[in-house]
Coordinates of N, CA, C and O in Angstrom, one line a residue:
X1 N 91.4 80.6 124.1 CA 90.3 81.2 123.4 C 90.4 80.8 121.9 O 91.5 80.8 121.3
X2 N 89.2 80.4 121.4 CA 89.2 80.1 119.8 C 89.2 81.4 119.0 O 88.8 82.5 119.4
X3 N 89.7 81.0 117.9 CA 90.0 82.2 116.5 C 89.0 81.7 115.4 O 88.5 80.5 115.5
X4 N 88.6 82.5 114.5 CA 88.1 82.8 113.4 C 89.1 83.4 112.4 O 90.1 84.1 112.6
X5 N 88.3 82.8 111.0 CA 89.2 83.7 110.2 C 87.7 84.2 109.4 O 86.5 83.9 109.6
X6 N 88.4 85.2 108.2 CA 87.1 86.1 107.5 C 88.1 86.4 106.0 O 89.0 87.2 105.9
X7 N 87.4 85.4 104.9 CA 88.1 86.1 103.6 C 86.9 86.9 102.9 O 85.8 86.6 102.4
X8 N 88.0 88.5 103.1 CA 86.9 89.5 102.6 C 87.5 90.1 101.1 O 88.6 90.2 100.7
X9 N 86.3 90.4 100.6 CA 86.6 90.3 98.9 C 86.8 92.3 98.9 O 86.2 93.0 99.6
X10 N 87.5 92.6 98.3 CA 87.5 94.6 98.1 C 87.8 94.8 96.1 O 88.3 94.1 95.1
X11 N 87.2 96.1 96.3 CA 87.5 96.5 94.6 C 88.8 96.8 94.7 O 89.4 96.4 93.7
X12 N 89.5 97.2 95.6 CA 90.7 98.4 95.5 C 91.4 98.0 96.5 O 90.9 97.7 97.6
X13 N 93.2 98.0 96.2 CA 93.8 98.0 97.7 C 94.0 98.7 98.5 O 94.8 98.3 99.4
X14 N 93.5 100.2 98.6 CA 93.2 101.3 99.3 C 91.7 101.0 100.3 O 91.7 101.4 101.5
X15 N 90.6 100.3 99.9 CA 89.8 99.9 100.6 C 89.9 98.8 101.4 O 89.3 98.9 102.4
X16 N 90.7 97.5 101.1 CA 91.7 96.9 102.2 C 92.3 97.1 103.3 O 92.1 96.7 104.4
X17 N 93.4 98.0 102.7 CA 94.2 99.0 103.5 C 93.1 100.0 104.6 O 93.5 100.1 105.8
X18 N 92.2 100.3 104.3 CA 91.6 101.4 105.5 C 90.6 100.4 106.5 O 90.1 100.7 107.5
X19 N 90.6 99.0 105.8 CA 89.5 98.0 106.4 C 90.5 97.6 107.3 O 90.0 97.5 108.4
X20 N 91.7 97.4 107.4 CA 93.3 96.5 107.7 C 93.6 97.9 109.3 O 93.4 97.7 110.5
X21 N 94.2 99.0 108.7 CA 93.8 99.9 109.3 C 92.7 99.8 110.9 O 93.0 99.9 112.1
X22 N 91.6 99.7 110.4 CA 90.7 99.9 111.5 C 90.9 98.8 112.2 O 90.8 99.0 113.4
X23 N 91.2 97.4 111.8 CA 90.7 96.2 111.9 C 91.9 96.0 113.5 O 91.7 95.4 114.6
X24 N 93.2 96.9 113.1 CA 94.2 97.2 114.4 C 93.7 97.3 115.9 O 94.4 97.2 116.9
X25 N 92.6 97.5 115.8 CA 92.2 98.0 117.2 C 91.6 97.1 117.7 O 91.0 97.5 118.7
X26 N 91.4 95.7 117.4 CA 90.9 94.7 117.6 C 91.9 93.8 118.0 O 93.1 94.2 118.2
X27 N 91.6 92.4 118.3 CA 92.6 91.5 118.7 C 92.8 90.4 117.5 O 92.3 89.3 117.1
X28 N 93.7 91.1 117.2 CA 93.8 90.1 115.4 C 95.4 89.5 115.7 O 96.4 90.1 116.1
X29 N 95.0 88.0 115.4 CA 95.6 87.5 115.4 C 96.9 87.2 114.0 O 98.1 87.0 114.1
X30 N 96.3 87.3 112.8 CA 97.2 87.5 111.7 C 95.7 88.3 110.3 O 94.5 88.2 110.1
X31 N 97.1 89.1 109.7 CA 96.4 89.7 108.3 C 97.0 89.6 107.6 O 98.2 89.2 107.8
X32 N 96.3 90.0 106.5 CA 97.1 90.2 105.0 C 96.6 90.6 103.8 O 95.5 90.1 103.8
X33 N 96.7 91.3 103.0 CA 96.7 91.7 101.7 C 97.0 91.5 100.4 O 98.0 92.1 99.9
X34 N 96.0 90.3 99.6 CA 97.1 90.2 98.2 C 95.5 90.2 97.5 O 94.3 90.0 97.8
X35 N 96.4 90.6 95.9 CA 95.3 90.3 94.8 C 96.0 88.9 94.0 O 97.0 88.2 93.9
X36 N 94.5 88.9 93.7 CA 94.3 87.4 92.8 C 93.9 87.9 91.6 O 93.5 89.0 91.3
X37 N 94.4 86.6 90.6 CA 94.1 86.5 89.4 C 93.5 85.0 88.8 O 93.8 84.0 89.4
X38 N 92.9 85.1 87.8 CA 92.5 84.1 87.4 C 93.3 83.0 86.9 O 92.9 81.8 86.9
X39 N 94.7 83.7 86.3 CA 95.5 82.8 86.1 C 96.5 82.8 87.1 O 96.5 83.7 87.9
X40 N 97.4 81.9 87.3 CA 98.6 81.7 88.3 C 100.0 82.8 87.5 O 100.4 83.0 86.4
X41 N 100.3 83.3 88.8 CA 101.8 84.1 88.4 C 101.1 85.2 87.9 O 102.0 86.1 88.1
X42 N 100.2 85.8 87.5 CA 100.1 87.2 86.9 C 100.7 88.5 87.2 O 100.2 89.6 87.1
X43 N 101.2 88.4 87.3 CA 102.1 89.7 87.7 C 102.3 90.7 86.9 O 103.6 90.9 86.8
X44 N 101.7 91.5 86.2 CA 102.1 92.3 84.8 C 103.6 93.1 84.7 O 104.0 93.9 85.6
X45 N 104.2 93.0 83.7 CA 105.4 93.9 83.4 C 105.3 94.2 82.5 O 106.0 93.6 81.7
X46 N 104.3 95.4 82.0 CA 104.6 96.2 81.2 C 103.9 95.9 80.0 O 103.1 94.9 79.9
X47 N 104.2 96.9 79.0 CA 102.8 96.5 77.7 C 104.1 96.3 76.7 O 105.3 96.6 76.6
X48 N 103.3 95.7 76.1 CA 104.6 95.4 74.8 C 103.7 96.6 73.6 O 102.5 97.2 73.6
X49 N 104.7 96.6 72.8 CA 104.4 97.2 71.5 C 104.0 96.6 70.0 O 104.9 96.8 69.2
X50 N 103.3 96.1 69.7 CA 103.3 95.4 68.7 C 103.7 95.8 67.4 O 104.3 95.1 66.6
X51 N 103.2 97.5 67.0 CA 103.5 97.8 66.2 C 105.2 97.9 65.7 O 105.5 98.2 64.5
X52 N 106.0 97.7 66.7 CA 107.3 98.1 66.9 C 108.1 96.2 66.9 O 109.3 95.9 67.0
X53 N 107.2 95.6 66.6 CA 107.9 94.5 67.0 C 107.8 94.1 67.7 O 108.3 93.0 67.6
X54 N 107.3 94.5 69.3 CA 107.8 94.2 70.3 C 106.5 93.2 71.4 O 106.0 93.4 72.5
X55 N 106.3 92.2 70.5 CA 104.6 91.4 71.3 C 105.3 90.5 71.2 O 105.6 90.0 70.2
X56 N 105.6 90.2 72.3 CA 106.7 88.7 73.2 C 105.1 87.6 73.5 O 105.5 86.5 73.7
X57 N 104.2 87.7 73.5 CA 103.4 86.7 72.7 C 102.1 87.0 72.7 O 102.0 88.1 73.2
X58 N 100.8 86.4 72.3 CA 99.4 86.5 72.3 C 98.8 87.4 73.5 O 98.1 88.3 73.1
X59 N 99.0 87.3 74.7 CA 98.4 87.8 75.8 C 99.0 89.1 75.9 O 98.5 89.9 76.7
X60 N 100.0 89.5 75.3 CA 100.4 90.9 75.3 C 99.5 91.9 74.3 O 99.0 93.0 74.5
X61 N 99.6 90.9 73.1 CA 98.5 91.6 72.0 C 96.9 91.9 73.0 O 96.6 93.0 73.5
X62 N 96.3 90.9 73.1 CA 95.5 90.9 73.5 C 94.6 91.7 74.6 O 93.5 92.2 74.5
X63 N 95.8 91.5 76.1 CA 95.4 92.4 76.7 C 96.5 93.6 77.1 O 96.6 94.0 78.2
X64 N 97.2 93.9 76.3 CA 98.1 95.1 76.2 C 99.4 95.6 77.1 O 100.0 96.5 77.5
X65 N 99.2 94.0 77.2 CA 100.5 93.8 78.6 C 101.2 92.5 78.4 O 101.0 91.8 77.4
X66 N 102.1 92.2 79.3 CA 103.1 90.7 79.1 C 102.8 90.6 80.7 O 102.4 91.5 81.4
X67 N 102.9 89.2 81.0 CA 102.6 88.7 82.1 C 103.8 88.5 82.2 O 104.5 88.3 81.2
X68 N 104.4 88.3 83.8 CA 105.3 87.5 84.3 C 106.0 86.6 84.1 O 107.2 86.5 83.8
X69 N 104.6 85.3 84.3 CA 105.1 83.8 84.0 C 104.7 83.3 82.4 O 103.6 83.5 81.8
X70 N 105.7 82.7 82.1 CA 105.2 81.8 80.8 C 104.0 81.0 81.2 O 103.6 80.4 80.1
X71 N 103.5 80.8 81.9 CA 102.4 79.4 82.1 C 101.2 80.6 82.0 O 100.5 80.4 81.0
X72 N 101.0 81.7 82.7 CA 99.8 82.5 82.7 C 99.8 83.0 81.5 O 98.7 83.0 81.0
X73 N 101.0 83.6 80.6 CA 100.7 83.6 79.5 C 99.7 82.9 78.3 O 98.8 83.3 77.5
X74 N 100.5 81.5 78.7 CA 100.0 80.7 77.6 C 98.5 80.9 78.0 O 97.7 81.4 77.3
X75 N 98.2 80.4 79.2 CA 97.0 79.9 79.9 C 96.0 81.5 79.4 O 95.0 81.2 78.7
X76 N 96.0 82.8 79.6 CA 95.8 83.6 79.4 C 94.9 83.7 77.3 O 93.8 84.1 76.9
X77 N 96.5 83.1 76.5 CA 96.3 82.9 75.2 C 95.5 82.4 74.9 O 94.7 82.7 74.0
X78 N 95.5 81.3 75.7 CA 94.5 79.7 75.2 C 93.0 80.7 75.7 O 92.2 80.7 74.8
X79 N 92.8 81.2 76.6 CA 90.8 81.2 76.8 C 90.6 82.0 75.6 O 91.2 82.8 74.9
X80 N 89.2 81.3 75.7 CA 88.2 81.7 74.4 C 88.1 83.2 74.5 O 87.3 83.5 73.6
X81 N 88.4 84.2 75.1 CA 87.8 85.4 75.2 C 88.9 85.9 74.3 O 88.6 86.8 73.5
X82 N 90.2 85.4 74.4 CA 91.3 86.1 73.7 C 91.3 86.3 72.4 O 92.0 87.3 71.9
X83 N 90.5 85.4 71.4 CA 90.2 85.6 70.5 C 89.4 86.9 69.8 O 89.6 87.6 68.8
X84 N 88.2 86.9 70.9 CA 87.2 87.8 70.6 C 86.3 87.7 69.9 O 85.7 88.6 69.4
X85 N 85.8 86.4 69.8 CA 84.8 85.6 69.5 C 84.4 85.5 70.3 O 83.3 86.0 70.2
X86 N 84.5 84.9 71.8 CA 83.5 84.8 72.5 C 84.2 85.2 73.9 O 85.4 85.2 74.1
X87 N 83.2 85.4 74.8 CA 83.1 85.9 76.1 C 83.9 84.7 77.2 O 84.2 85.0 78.3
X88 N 84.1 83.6 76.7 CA 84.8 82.9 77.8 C 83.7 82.1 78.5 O 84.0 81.0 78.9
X89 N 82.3 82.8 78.9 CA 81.3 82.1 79.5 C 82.2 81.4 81.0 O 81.7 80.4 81.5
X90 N 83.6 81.9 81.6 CA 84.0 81.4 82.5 C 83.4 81.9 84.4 O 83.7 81.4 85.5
X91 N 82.5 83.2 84.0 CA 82.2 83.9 84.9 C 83.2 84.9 85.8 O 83.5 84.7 86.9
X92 N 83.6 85.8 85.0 CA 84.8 86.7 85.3 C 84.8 86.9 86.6 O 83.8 86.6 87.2
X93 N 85.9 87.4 87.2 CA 85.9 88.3 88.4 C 85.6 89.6 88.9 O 86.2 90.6 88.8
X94 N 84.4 89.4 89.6 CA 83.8 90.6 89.7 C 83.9 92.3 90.0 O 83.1 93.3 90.1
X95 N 85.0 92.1 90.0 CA 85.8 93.6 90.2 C 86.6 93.6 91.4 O 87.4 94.4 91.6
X96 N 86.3 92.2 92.4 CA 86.5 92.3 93.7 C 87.9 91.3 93.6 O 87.7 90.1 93.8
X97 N 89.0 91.6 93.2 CA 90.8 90.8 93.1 C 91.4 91.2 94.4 O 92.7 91.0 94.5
X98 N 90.7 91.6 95.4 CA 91.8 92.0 96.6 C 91.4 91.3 97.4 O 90.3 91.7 97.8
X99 N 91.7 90.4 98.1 CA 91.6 89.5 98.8 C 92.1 90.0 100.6 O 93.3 89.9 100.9
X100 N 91.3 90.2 101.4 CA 92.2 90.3 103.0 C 91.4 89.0 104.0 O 90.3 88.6 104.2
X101 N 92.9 88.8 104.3 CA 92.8 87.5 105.0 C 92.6 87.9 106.7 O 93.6 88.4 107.4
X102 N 91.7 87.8 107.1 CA 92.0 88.5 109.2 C 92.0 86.9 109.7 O 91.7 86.1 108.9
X103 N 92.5 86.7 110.7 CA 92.6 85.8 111.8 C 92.0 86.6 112.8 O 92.4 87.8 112.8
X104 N 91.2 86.3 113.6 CA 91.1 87.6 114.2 C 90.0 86.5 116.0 O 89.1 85.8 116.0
X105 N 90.7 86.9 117.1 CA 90.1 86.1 118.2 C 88.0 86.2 118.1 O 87.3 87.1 117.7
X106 N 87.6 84.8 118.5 CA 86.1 84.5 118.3 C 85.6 85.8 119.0 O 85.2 86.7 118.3
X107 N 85.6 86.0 120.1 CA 84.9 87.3 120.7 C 85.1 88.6 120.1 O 84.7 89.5 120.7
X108 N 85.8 89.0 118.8 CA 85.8 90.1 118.3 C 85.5 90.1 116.4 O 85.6 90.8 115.4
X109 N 84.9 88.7 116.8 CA 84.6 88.2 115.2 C 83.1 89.5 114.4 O 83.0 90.1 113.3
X110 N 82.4 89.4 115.6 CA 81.3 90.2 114.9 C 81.8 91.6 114.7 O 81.3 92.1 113.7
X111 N 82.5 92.5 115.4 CA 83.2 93.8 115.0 C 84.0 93.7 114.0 O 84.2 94.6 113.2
X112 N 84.5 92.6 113.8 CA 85.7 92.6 112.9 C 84.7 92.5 111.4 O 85.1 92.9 110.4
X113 N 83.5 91.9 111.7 CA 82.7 92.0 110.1 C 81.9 92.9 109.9 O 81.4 92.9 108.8
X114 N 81.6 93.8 110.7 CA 81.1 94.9 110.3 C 82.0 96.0 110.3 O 81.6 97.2 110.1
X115 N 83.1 95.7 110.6 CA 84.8 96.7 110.0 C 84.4 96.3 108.5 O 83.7 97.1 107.9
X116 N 84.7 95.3 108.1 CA 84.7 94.8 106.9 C 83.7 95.5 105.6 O 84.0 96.1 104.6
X117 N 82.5 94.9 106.2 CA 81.7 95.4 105.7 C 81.1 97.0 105.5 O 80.5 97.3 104.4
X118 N 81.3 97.9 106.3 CA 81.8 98.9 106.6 C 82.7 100.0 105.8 O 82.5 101.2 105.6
X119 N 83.9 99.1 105.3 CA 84.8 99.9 104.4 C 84.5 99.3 102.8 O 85.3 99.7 101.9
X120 N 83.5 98.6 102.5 CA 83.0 98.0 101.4 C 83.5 96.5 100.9 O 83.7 96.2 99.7
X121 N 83.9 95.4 102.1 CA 84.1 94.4 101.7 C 83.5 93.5 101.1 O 82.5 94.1 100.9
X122 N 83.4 92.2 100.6 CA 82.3 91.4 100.9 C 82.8 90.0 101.6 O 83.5 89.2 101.0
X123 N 82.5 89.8 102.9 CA 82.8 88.3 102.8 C 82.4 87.0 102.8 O 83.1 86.1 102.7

């Protein structure tokens, strides 16, 4: 039997999770759950303090945190939005950063997207 896959976009990882949830009772062959970012590595740890000294670089000032990786940093630093002059014009992410990945067998493809759809996905 052939498989399908379905990348469904969510606001929240709690709305994944109850999509992920239901999606069990089906014949799913692999899932998953991760958020995306615009840049690579984003991982946030923590806000720095500026007033205290403590802004380990631009993207912390900026958006009130330190990133993980040195590369999303910079990468972070460098777009036009960081300045605050302008909007970036890059077409942000829509609110929807939670990404669930289904594998899920062809004959249970159409239940499996209106699971999706259902718990507020989009795919």
């Amino acid at each position: 039997m052939s498989e399908k896959n379905i990348l469904a976009y969510f606001k929240s990882p709690e709305e994944a999770q109850s999509a992920a949830k239901k999606l069990q009772a089906l014949r799913i062959v692999d899932m998953s759950i991760d958020r995306f970012s615009r840049y690579p590595g984003t991982e946030l740890y923590g806000s720095g303090l500026p007033f205290a000294g403590d802004m380990v670089n631009l993207s912390a000032a900026t958006y009130g945190t330190s990133m993980s990786g040195e590369s999303s940093a910079i990468m972070a630093a460098a777009d036009p939005s960081s300045s605050g002059m302008s909007d970036g014009g890059q077409g942000e992410i829509t609110g929807r950063d939670i990404l669930l990945t289904i594998v899920v067998q062809e004959d249970c493809f159409d239940r499996a997207m209106k699971i999706v759809e259902d718990a507020g996905g989009m795919a």
